[in-house]
Amino acid sequence: KDVSKDIKRIIAIGGGTIIDISKFLILDYEGTIDQVILHEIPYKKTKKLYVVPTTCGTGSEVTNVAISELKKRKTKKGLADDLIYPDKALLIPEMVETLPYKFFATSSIDALIHSAKEFQHFRRGRILFISKFYIVFKNVLGKGYDNDFKWI
């Protein structure tokens, strides 16, 4: 609501939190973001959203969900609405290639954890999860060196 009405598009370059915040910035509403998340007030999409993810974690660039902290309630809550799907997502491999190993590894493991939900679904979900599990451990943990794990 604090974004000028003259702005026609938001370009989000960053990780999941940056992209989630941008999903709220494309909405127009009278009230607080807490009220939007709790569906207490109406809102509408008034801007385009273009995203460039810089991590490989939650996949926020292709979802209709945005998470925000509700400070008064001391919790996090999400808004799920087709209005907040990004209009375009641009994947630039070099954005992830230059991440420090610690952030690359933790965001990859985050992606794996999010995909674990697929395992409980039908056979296709299990195959996807096993494929992602293999990719993460081969390409992330398999390339780590002993001193890369000091932060664990």
PDB file of C-alpha atoms in Angstrom:
ATOM      1  CA  LYS A   1       0.000   0.000   0.000  1.00  0.00           C
ATOM      2  CA  ASP A   2       3.017   2.275   0.396  1.00  0.00           C
ATOM      3  CA  VAL A   3       4.046   1.890  -3.253  1.00  0.00           C
ATOM      4  CA  SER A   4       3.101   4.771  -5.549  1.00  0.00           C
ATOM      5  CA  LYS A   5       0.166   4.125  -7.843  1.00  0.00           C
ATOM      6  CA  ASP A   6       2.390   5.360 -10.708  1.00  0.00           C
ATOM      7  CA  ILE A   7       4.564   2.247 -10.376  1.00  0.00           C
ATOM      8  CA  LYS A   8       3.392  -0.359 -12.904  1.00  0.00           C
ATOM      9  CA  ARG A   9       5.716  -3.243 -12.049  1.00  0.00           C
ATOM     10  CA  ILE A  10       7.854  -4.593  -9.239  1.00  0.00           C
ATOM     11  CA  ILE A  11      11.110  -6.374 -10.049  1.00  0.00           C
ATOM     12  CA  ALA A  12      12.263  -8.634  -7.229  1.00  0.00           C
ATOM     13  CA  ILE A  13      15.880  -9.806  -7.258  1.00  0.00           C
ATOM     14  CA  GLY A  14      16.684 -11.955  -4.252  1.00  0.00           C
ATOM     15  CA  GLY A  15      15.758 -14.970  -2.209  1.00  0.00           C
ATOM     16  CA  GLY A  16      12.392 -16.204  -0.996  1.00  0.00           C
ATOM     17  CA  THR A  17      11.849 -13.431   1.552  1.00  0.00           C
ATOM     18  CA  ILE A  18      12.479 -10.676  -1.006  1.00  0.00           C
ATOM     19  CA  ILE A  19      10.128 -12.345  -3.479  1.00  0.00           C
ATOM     20  CA  ASP A  20       7.437 -12.843  -0.820  1.00  0.00           C
ATOM     21  CA  ILE A  21       7.608  -9.184   0.246  1.00  0.00           C
ATOM     22  CA  SER A  22       7.303  -8.183  -3.412  1.00  0.00           C
ATOM     23  CA  LYS A  23       4.133 -10.248  -3.719  1.00  0.00           C
ATOM     24  CA  PHE A  24       2.547  -8.023  -1.091  1.00  0.00           C
ATOM     25  CA  LEU A  25       3.818  -4.867  -2.829  1.00  0.00           C
ATOM     26  CA  ILE A  26       1.789  -5.632  -5.973  1.00  0.00           C
ATOM     27  CA  LEU A  27      -1.459  -5.538  -3.999  1.00  0.00           C
ATOM     28  CA  ASP A  28      -3.648  -2.529  -3.322  1.00  0.00           C
ATOM     29  CA  TYR A  29      -5.678  -2.487  -0.102  1.00  0.00           C
ATOM     30  CA  GLU A  30      -6.898  -0.190   2.648  1.00  0.00           C
ATOM     31  CA  GLY A  31      -5.621  -1.392   6.019  1.00  0.00           C
ATOM     32  CA  THR A  32      -2.662  -3.447   7.167  1.00  0.00           C
ATOM     33  CA  ILE A  33      -0.842  -6.387   5.666  1.00  0.00           C
ATOM     34  CA  ASP A  34      -1.971  -8.432   8.687  1.00  0.00           C
ATOM     35  CA  GLN A  35      -5.573  -7.773   7.633  1.00  0.00           C
ATOM     36  CA  VAL A  36      -4.792  -8.863   4.073  1.00  0.00           C
ATOM     37  CA  ILE A  37      -3.194 -12.111   5.251  1.00  0.00           C
ATOM     38  CA  LEU A  38      -6.096 -12.826   7.603  1.00  0.00           C
ATOM     39  CA  HIS A  39      -8.587 -12.055   4.783  1.00  0.00           C
ATOM     40  CA  GLU A  40     -10.213  -9.328   6.869  1.00  0.00           C
ATOM     41  CA  ILE A  41     -10.167  -6.743   4.062  1.00  0.00           C
ATOM     42  CA  PRO A  42     -10.458  -6.870   0.259  1.00  0.00           C
ATOM     43  CA  TYR A  43      -7.378  -6.417  -1.923  1.00  0.00           C
ATOM     44  CA  LYS A  44      -6.576  -6.452  -5.608  1.00  0.00           C
ATOM     45  CA  LYS A  45      -3.504  -6.819  -7.784  1.00  0.00           C
ATOM     46  CA  THR A  46      -2.495  -3.504  -9.341  1.00  0.00           C
ATOM     47  CA  LYS A  47       1.082  -4.118 -10.505  1.00  0.00           C
ATOM     48  CA  LYS A  48       3.019  -6.700 -12.515  1.00  0.00           C
ATOM     49  CA  LEU A  49       5.609  -8.808 -10.685  1.00  0.00           C
ATOM     50  CA  TYR A  50       8.856  -9.964 -12.282  1.00  0.00           C
ATOM     51  CA  VAL A  51      11.203 -12.087 -10.182  1.00  0.00           C
ATOM     52  CA  VAL A  52      14.848 -13.119 -10.437  1.00  0.00           C
ATOM     53  CA  PRO A  53      15.675 -15.661  -7.702  1.00  0.00           C
ATOM     54  CA  THR A  54      19.200 -15.667  -6.281  1.00  0.00           C
ATOM     55  CA  THR A  55      18.895 -18.866  -4.245  1.00  0.00           C
ATOM     56  CA  CYS A  56      17.482 -22.326  -4.899  1.00  0.00           C
ATOM     57  CA  GLY A  57      15.331 -22.684  -1.796  1.00  0.00           C
ATOM     58  CA  THR A  58      11.556 -22.448  -1.626  1.00  0.00           C
ATOM     59  CA  GLY A  59      10.665 -21.862  -5.248  1.00  0.00           C
ATOM     60  CA  SER A  60       8.755 -18.706  -4.332  1.00  0.00           C
ATOM     61  CA  GLU A  61       9.285 -17.458  -7.883  1.00  0.00           C
ATOM     62  CA  VAL A  62       6.678 -19.927  -9.146  1.00  0.00           C
ATOM     63  CA  THR A  63       4.165 -20.108  -6.302  1.00  0.00           C
ATOM     64  CA  ASN A  64       1.026 -18.219  -5.318  1.00  0.00           C
ATOM     65  CA  VAL A  65       2.064 -18.086  -1.658  1.00  0.00           C
ATOM     66  CA  ALA A  66       3.764 -15.327   0.318  1.00  0.00           C
ATOM     67  CA  ILE A  67       4.825 -15.619   3.963  1.00  0.00           C
ATOM     68  CA  SER A  68       5.070 -12.703   6.368  1.00  0.00           C
ATOM     69  CA  GLU A  69       5.710 -12.271  10.054  1.00  0.00           C
ATOM     70  CA  LEU A  70       2.737 -11.027  12.050  1.00  0.00           C
ATOM     71  CA  LYS A  71       4.659  -9.275  14.824  1.00  0.00           C
ATOM     72  CA  LYS A  72       1.650  -8.574  17.050  1.00  0.00           C
ATOM     73  CA  ARG A  73       0.745 -12.270  16.989  1.00  0.00           C
ATOM     74  CA  LYS A  74       4.419 -13.384  17.207  1.00  0.00           C
ATOM     75  CA  THR A  75       3.980 -15.822  14.334  1.00  0.00           C
ATOM     76  CA  LYS A  76       4.428 -16.202  10.597  1.00  0.00           C
ATOM     77  CA  LYS A  77       1.444 -16.662   8.329  1.00  0.00           C
ATOM     78  CA  GLY A  78       0.971 -16.952   4.611  1.00  0.00           C
ATOM     79  CA  LEU A  79      -1.301 -15.586   1.949  1.00  0.00           C
ATOM     80  CA  ALA A  80      -2.209 -18.044  -0.796  1.00  0.00           C
ATOM     81  CA  ASP A  81      -3.952 -16.427  -3.743  1.00  0.00           C
ATOM     82  CA  ASP A  82      -3.623 -16.792  -7.502  1.00  0.00           C
ATOM     83  CA  LEU A  83      -3.370 -12.987  -7.730  1.00  0.00           C
ATOM     84  CA  ILE A  84       0.168 -13.099  -6.343  1.00  0.00           C
ATOM     85  CA  TYR A  85       1.668 -15.520  -8.838  1.00  0.00           C
ATOM     86  CA  PRO A  86       4.635 -13.695 -10.406  1.00  0.00           C
ATOM     87  CA  ASP A  87       3.951 -12.602 -13.974  1.00  0.00           C
ATOM     88  CA  LYS A  88       7.437 -13.618 -15.101  1.00  0.00           C
ATOM     89  CA  ALA A  89      10.342 -15.470 -13.521  1.00  0.00           C
ATOM     90  CA  LEU A  90      13.829 -15.179 -14.949  1.00  0.00           C
ATOM     91  CA  LEU A  91      16.320 -17.814 -13.862  1.00  0.00           C
ATOM     92  CA  ILE A  92      19.941 -16.699 -14.204  1.00  0.00           C
ATOM     93  CA  PRO A  93      22.278 -19.589 -13.302  1.00  0.00           C
ATOM     94  CA  GLU A  94      25.143 -17.210 -12.558  1.00  0.00           C
ATOM     95  CA  MET A  95      23.116 -15.773  -9.655  1.00  0.00           C
ATOM     96  CA  VAL A  96      23.378 -19.125  -7.882  1.00  0.00           C
ATOM     97  CA  GLU A  97      26.885 -19.966  -9.120  1.00  0.00           C
ATOM     98  CA  THR A  98      28.338 -17.002  -7.258  1.00  0.00           C
ATOM     99  CA  LEU A  99      26.610 -17.770  -3.952  1.00  0.00           C
ATOM    100  CA  PRO A 100      28.975 -18.618  -1.097  1.00  0.00           C
ATOM    101  CA  TYR A 101      28.935 -22.378  -0.558  1.00  0.00           C
ATOM    102  CA  LYS A 102      27.207 -22.040   2.841  1.00  0.00           C
ATOM    103  CA  PHE A 103      24.196 -20.259   1.319  1.00  0.00           C
ATOM    104  CA  PHE A 104      24.099 -22.502  -1.735  1.00  0.00           C
ATOM    105  CA  ALA A 105      24.087 -25.613   0.454  1.00  0.00           C
ATOM    106  CA  THR A 106      21.478 -24.351   2.931  1.00  0.00           C
ATOM    107  CA  SER A 107      19.118 -23.105   0.208  1.00  0.00           C
ATOM    108  CA  SER A 108      19.503 -26.410  -1.661  1.00  0.00           C
ATOM    109  CA  ILE A 109      18.670 -28.341   1.490  1.00  0.00           C
ATOM    110  CA  ASP A 110      15.711 -25.981   2.007  1.00  0.00           C
ATOM    111  CA  ALA A 111      14.504 -26.916  -1.490  1.00  0.00           C
ATOM    112  CA  LEU A 112      14.874 -30.583  -0.604  1.00  0.00           C
ATOM    113  CA  ILE A 113      12.860 -30.146   2.596  1.00  0.00           C
ATOM    114  CA  HIS A 114      10.082 -28.380   0.693  1.00  0.00           C
ATOM    115  CA  SER A 115      10.019 -31.185  -1.854  1.00  0.00           C
ATOM    116  CA  ALA A 116       9.758 -33.809   0.903  1.00  0.00           C
ATOM    117  CA  LYS A 117       6.048 -32.985   1.040  1.00  0.00           C
ATOM    118  CA  GLU A 118       5.781 -34.542  -2.414  1.00  0.00           C
ATOM    119  CA  PHE A 119       6.908 -37.890  -1.049  1.00  0.00           C
ATOM    120  CA  GLN A 120       3.618 -38.515   0.716  1.00  0.00           C
ATOM    121  CA  HIS A 121       1.654 -38.076  -2.498  1.00  0.00           C
ATOM    122  CA  PHE A 122       1.129 -40.530  -5.298  1.00  0.00           C
ATOM    123  CA  ARG A 123       3.919 -42.407  -7.069  1.00  0.00           C
ATOM    124  CA  ARG A 124       4.979 -39.406  -9.202  1.00  0.00           C
ATOM    125  CA  GLY A 125       5.663 -37.375  -6.051  1.00  0.00           C
ATOM    126  CA  ARG A 126       7.918 -40.104  -4.698  1.00  0.00           C
ATOM    127  CA  ILE A 127       9.885 -40.270  -7.927  1.00  0.00           C
ATOM    128  CA  LEU A 128      10.304 -36.459  -7.945  1.00  0.00           C
ATOM    129  CA  PHE A 129      11.459 -36.431  -4.326  1.00  0.00           C
ATOM    130  CA  ILE A 130      13.991 -39.226  -4.861  1.00  0.00           C
ATOM    131  CA  SER A 131      15.316 -37.404  -7.958  1.00  0.00           C
ATOM    132  CA  LYS A 132      15.692 -34.139  -6.034  1.00  0.00           C
ATOM    133  CA  PHE A 133      17.292 -35.961  -3.098  1.00  0.00           C
ATOM    134  CA  TYR A 134      19.887 -37.449  -5.453  1.00  0.00           C
ATOM    135  CA  ILE A 135      20.566 -34.085  -7.138  1.00  0.00           C
ATOM    136  CA  VAL A 136      21.036 -32.242  -3.841  1.00  0.00           C
ATOM    137  CA  PHE A 137      23.341 -34.795  -2.286  1.00  0.00           C
ATOM    138  CA  LYS A 138      25.383 -35.361  -5.437  1.00  0.00           C
ATOM    139  CA  ASN A 139      25.789 -31.720  -6.416  1.00  0.00           C
ATOM    140  CA  VAL A 140      25.748 -29.934  -3.082  1.00  0.00           C
ATOM    141  CA  LEU A 141      26.933 -32.144  -0.287  1.00  0.00           C
ATOM    142  CA  GLY A 142      29.075 -34.293  -2.552  1.00  0.00           C
ATOM    143  CA  LYS A 143      31.130 -31.255  -3.577  1.00  0.00           C
ATOM    144  CA  GLY A 144      31.686 -29.943  -0.073  1.00  0.00           C
ATOM    145  CA  TYR A 145      35.044 -30.106   1.574  1.00  0.00           C
ATOM    146  CA  ASP A 146      35.601 -30.777   5.251  1.00  0.00           C
ATOM    147  CA  ASN A 147      36.325 -27.157   6.074  1.00  0.00           C
ATOM    148  CA  ASP A 148      33.186 -26.067   4.130  1.00  0.00           C
ATOM    149  CA  PHE A 149      31.153 -27.691   6.884  1.00  0.00           C
ATOM    150  CA  LYS A 150      32.558 -25.624   9.783  1.00  0.00           C
ATOM    151  CA  TRP A 151      29.285 -23.670   9.821  1.00  0.00           C
ATOM    152  CA  ILE A 152      27.112 -26.763  10.418  1.00  0.00           C
TER     153      ILE A 152
END
